[in-house]
XYZ file of C-alpha atoms in Angstrom:
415
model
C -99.171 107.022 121.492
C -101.917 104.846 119.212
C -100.252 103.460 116.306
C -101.824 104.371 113.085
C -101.404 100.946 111.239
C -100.368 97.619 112.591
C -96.325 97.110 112.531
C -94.709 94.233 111.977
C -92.226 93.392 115.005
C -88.582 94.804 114.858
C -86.296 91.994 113.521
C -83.055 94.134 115.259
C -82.514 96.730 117.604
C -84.462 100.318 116.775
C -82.489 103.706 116.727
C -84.268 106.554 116.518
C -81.564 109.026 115.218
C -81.963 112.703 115.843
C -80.509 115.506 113.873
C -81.006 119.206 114.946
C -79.580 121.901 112.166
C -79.495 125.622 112.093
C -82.448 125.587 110.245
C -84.520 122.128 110.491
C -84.605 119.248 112.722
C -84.695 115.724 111.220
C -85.200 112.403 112.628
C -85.642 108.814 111.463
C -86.069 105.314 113.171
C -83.761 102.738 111.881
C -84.121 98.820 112.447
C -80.236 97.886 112.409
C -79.404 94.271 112.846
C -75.743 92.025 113.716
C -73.256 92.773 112.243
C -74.125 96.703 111.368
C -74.350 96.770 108.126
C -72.032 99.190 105.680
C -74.490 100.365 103.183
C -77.084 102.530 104.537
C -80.514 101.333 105.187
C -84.501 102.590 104.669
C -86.090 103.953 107.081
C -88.683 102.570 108.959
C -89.910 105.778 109.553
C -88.226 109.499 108.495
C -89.454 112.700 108.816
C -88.547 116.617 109.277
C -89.406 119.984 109.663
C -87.880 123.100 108.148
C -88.223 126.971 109.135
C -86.897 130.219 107.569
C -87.543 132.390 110.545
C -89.199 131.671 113.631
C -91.677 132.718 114.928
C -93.495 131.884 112.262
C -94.480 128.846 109.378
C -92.396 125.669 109.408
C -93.246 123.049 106.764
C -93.097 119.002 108.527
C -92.970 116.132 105.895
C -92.931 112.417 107.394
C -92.988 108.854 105.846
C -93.495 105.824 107.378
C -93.015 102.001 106.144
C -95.880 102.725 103.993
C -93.334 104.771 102.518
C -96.470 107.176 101.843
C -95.110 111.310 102.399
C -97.075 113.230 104.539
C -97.143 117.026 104.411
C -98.344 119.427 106.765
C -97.476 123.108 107.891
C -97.236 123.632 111.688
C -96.743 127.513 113.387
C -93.734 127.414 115.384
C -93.329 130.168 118.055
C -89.844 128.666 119.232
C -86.702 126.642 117.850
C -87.004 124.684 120.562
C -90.766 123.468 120.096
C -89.573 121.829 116.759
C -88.400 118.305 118.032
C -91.708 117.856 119.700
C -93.791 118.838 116.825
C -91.978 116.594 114.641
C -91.491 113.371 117.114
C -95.224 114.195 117.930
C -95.915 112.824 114.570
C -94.171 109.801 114.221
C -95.532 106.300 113.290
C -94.176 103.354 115.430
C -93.632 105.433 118.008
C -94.649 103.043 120.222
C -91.835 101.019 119.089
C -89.234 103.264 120.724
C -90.640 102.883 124.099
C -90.529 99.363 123.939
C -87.405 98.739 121.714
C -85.658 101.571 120.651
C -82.364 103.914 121.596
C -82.563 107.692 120.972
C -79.235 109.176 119.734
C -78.733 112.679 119.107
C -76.051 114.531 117.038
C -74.260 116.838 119.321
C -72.910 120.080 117.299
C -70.954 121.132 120.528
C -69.510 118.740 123.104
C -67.139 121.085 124.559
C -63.818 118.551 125.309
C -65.739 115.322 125.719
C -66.820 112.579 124.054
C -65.125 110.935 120.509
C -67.644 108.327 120.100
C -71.170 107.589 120.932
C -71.675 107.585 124.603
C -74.890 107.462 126.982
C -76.501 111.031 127.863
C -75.676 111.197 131.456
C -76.160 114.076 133.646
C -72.441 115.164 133.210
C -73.014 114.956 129.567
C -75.778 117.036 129.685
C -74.044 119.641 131.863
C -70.827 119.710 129.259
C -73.494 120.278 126.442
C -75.427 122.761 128.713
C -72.066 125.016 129.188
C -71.180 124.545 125.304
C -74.764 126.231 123.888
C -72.911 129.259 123.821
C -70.468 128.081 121.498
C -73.300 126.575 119.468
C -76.156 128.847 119.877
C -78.252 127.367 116.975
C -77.752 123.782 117.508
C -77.410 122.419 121.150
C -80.303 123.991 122.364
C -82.091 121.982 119.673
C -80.456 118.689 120.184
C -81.605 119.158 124.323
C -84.820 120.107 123.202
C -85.215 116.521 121.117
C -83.722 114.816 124.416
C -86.618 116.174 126.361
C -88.979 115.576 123.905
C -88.261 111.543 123.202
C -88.050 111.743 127.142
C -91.749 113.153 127.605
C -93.123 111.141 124.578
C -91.352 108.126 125.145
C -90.206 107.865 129.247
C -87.246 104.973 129.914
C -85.646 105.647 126.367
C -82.212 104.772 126.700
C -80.514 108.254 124.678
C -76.887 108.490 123.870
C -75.119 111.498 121.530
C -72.976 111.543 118.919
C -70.412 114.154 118.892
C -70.085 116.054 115.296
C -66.546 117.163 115.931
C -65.268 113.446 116.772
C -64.470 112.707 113.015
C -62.207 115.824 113.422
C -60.356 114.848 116.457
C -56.877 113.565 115.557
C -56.344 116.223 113.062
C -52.274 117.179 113.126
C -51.663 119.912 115.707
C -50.721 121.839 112.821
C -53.977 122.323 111.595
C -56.078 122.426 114.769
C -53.552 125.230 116.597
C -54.559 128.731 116.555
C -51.928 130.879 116.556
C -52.568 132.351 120.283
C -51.172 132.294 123.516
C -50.686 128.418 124.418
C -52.763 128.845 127.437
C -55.911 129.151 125.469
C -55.676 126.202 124.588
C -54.460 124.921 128.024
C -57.211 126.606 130.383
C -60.007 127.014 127.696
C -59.540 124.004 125.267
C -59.594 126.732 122.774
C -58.562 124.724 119.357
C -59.969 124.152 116.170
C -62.646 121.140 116.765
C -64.506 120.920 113.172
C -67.979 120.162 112.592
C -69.983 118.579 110.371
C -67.935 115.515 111.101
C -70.928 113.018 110.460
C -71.923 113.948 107.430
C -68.183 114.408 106.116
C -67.178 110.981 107.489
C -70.273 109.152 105.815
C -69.858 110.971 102.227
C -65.818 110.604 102.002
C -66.409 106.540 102.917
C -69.653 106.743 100.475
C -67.456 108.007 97.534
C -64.417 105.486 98.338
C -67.355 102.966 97.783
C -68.097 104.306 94.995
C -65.210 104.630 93.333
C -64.600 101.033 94.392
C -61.345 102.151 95.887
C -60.049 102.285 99.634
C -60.958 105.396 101.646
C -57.276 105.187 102.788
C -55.996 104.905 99.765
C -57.767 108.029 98.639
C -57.279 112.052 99.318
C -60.542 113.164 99.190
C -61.863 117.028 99.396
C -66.006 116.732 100.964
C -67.823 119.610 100.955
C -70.554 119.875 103.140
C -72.996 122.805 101.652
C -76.440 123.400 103.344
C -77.577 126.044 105.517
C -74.129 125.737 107.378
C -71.010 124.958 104.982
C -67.948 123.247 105.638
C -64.808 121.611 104.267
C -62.670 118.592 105.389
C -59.645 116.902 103.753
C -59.654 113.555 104.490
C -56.302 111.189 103.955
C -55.429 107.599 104.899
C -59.098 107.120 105.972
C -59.181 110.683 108.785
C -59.925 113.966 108.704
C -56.442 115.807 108.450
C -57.833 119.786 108.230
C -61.350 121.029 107.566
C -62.969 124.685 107.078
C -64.575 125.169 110.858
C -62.820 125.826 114.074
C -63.780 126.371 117.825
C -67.451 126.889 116.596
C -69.649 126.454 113.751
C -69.176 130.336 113.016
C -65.403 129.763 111.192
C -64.751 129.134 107.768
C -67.185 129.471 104.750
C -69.834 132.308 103.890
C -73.286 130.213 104.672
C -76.975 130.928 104.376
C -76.801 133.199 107.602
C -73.501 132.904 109.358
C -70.488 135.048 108.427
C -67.849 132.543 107.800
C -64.525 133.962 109.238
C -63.927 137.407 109.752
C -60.839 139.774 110.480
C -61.286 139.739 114.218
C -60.552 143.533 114.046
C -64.134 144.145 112.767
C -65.319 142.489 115.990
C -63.257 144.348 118.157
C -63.735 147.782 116.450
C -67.295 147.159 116.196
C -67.143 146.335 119.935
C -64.576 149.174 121.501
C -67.069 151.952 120.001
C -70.191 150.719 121.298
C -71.299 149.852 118.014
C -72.522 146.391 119.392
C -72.738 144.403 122.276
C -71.653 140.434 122.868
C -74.852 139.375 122.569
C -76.161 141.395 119.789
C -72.930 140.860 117.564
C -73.227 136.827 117.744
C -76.531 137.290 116.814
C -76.001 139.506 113.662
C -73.133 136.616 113.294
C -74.894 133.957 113.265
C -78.044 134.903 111.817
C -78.086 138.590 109.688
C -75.027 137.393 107.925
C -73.742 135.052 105.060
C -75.973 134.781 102.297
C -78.630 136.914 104.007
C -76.679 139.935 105.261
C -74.552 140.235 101.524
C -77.872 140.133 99.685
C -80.165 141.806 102.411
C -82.906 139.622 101.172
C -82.242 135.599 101.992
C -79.572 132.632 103.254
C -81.830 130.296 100.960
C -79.566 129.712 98.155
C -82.674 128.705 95.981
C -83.821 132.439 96.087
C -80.244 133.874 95.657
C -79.890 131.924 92.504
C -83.302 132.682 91.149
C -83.089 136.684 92.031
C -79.500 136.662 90.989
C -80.783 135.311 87.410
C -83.445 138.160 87.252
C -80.855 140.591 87.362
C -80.703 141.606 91.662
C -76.793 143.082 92.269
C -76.878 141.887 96.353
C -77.746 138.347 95.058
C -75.779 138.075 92.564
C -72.694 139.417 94.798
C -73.830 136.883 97.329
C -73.745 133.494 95.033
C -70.194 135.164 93.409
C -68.906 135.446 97.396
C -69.958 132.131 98.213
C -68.259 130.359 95.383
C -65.440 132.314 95.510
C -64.702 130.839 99.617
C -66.126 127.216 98.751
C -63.141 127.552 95.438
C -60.813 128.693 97.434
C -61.256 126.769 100.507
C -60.999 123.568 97.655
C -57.938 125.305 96.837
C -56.432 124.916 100.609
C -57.843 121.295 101.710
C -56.239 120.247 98.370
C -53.075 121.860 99.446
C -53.156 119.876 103.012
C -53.934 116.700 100.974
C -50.924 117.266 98.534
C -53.053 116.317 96.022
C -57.107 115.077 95.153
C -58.624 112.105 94.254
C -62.346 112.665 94.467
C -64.108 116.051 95.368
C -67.419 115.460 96.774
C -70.753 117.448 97.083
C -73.418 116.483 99.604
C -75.865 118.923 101.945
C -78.961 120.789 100.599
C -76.805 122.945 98.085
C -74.051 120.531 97.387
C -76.628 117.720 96.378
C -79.434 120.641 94.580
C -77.613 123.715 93.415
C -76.302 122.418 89.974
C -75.256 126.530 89.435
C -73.259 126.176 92.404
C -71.482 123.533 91.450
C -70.770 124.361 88.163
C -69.666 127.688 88.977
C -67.413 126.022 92.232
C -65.667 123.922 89.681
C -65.168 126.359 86.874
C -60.965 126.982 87.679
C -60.175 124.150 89.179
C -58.589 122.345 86.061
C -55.235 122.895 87.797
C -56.383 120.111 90.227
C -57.880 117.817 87.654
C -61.340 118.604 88.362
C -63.564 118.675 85.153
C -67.542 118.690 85.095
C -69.669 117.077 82.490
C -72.426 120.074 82.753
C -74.678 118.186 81.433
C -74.534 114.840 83.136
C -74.360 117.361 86.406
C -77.639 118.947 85.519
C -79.685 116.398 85.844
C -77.962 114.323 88.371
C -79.063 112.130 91.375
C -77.201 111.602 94.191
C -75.502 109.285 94.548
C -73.400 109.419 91.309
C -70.102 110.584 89.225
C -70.674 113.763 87.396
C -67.228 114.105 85.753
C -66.002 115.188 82.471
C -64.082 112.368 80.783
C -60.933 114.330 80.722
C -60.927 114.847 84.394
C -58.241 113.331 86.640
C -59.975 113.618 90.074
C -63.475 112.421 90.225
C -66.482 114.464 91.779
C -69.277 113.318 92.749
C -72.827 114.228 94.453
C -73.372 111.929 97.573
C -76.660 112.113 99.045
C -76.427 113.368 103.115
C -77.560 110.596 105.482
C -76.627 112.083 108.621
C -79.490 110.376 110.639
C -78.190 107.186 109.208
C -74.610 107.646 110.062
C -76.079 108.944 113.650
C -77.524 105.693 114.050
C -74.872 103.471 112.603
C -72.071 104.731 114.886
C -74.017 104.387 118.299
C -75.014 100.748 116.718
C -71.361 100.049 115.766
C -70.507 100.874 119.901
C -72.988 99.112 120.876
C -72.102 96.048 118.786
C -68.548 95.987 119.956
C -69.617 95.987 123.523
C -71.547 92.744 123.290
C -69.015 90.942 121.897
């Protein structure tokens, strides 16, 4: 690949961090020296590319250390073409060949790794046999290993599992309440996800605060096109909103959120639906999209539901109502909060969501200063004055945190 301006060499080692969503697929090369640094860094280079339904239009923005945007809009016939499309574009990427490590967040692991490790061929396979469990993700995250592999041959690539900041949660809150075997012969157990980004903003608002993360019980909320909750106490996840697979837990843009497993099986035992077509109606006709029958962009619910439309309007109140409630229940496992934090596309944007997420919870201290919330910028403290617990908008750096963690391993192994 020809560079498009001259580059100034790499003063540390180069990570080009990969981050494949339900509904876009980010990546950003970071230059991260010794000792890894806290605070999270600028990009070299960033860039993304979004899609509401594919086929069809996806819109890629990229900035290099010009720190000039570009904007583009590329046809996308597949998911799967979107790493390509997007690494395709990249300034420095010649720097990656001859410097950099690829790591890629890994929405489904199965069992197997905690921390960054190398993408072997047994890693592969164990992320392979997990797509199932992941439909939306892992395929996505492969596709971005082949394509730093066919743009950039030799890359060293490693993953980063999104479940590992869930791992040690108490038995008590990872058990499902099925036959003990499940758990045994399957694994089945309640992994989490969104681990990275929950991680980085509950140790971004201890920072904030000025306070330790252990010494804090902090409620993140994690609200994008997927939507989760963690508690974290004593500096660790200690219950969260997501279980065996990204399909537990909140209403999101498209994904149900959980559901009476009764539905599933009456839908199934009269022929109603197959396997294959239910996970798809699941994980894609639902949330957001299948209450209001017209979107899972929260951007358009909120604007339709203002003009007056009853499925959007039902849709927002729904969503609220499990992101309140779910509050309601990490606080619970906490025994207490300290600091309730937003990050994600609607956590960080959706100043309606917010306000209408933290409208009735007083009882846990939680106060919003509307106005200092309406026009806020991440990151920052949007609190009443009266308020007891602090909440606050941290901005998700997920490619960052990506990059830190497999810098952090390898840091510790060259010492």
């Amino acid at each position: 690949m020809c560079p498009r301006r001259a580059e100034r060499p790499p003063r540390g080692n180069l990570f080009l961090a990969c981050d494949g969503g339900s509904s876009s697929f980010k990546a950003a090369l970071f230059e991260i020296g010794d000792p890894v640094p806290h605070a999270p860094q600028a990009a070299r280079w960033e860039g993304a590319i979004a899609w509401k339904r594919v086929p069809g239009p996806a819109g890629l923005t990229s900035r290099g250390h010009a720190q000039q945007d570009a904007n583009s809009h590329v046809s996308l016939d597949r998911t799967i073409d979107a790493p390509g499309r997007l690494l395709a574009s990249m300034e420095a990427g010649e720097l990656v060949s001859a410097r950099g490590i690829a790591v890629h967040r890994i929405v489904h692991a199965g069992d197997f790794e905690r921390s960054p490790a190398r993408l072997t061929d047994s890693v592969r396979r164990a992320i392979e046999s997990a797509e199932a469990l992941a439909p939306e993700h892992n395929a996505l995250a492969l596709a971005g290993v082949d394509a730093v592999a066919r743009l950039w041959p030799g890359t060293e690539q490693f993953i980063v599992s999104d479940s590992a900041y869930h791992a040690d949660m108490p038995l008590a809150a990872s058990t499902y309440a099925v036959p003990s075997a499940w758990n045994r012969v399957w694994g089945i157990r309640r992994l989490g996800f969104h681990g990275i980004s929950h991680g980085y903003s509950a140790a971004r608002s201890a920072q904030l605060l000025g306070k330790p993360m252990r010494a804090l019980k902090i409620v993140t909320c994690h609200l994008g096109n997927g939507c989760s909750l963690a508690a974290t106490a004593a500096g660790a996840s200690i219950d969260t909103t997501m279980g065996w697979t990204p399909m537990e837990g909140l209403a999101m843009g498209q994904r149900s959120g959980s559901l009476d497993p009764g539905i599933m099986l009456y839908l199934l035992e009269r022929g109603r639906y197959d396997a294959a077509e239910l996970r798809r109606v699941l994980n894609e006709e639902s949330g957001l999209k299948g209450i209001s029958g017209l979107s899972g962009d929260m951007r358009e619910i909120i604007e339709t539901a203002e003009a007056g439309h009853p499925g959007a309007t039902l849709a927002f109140d729904v969503f609220v109502h499990r992101v309140r409630s779910g509050i309601g229940a990490m606080a619970a496992s906490l025994g207490g909060i300290d600091a309730l934090v937003f990050t994600g596309g609607i956590g960080e944007n959706a100043h309606p969501v917010r306000r209408a997420v933290c409208s009735g919870l007083e009882f846990l201290g939680i106060a919003l200063d509307d106005e200092l919330d309406a026009r806020a910028q991440p990151d920052c403290d949007v609190s009443a004055r009266s308020a007891s617990a602090r909440t606050l908008i941290v901005r998700a750096r997920e490619t960052w945190e990506i990059a830190r963690q497999c810098a952090l391993v390898m840091e510790r192994a060259s010492a």
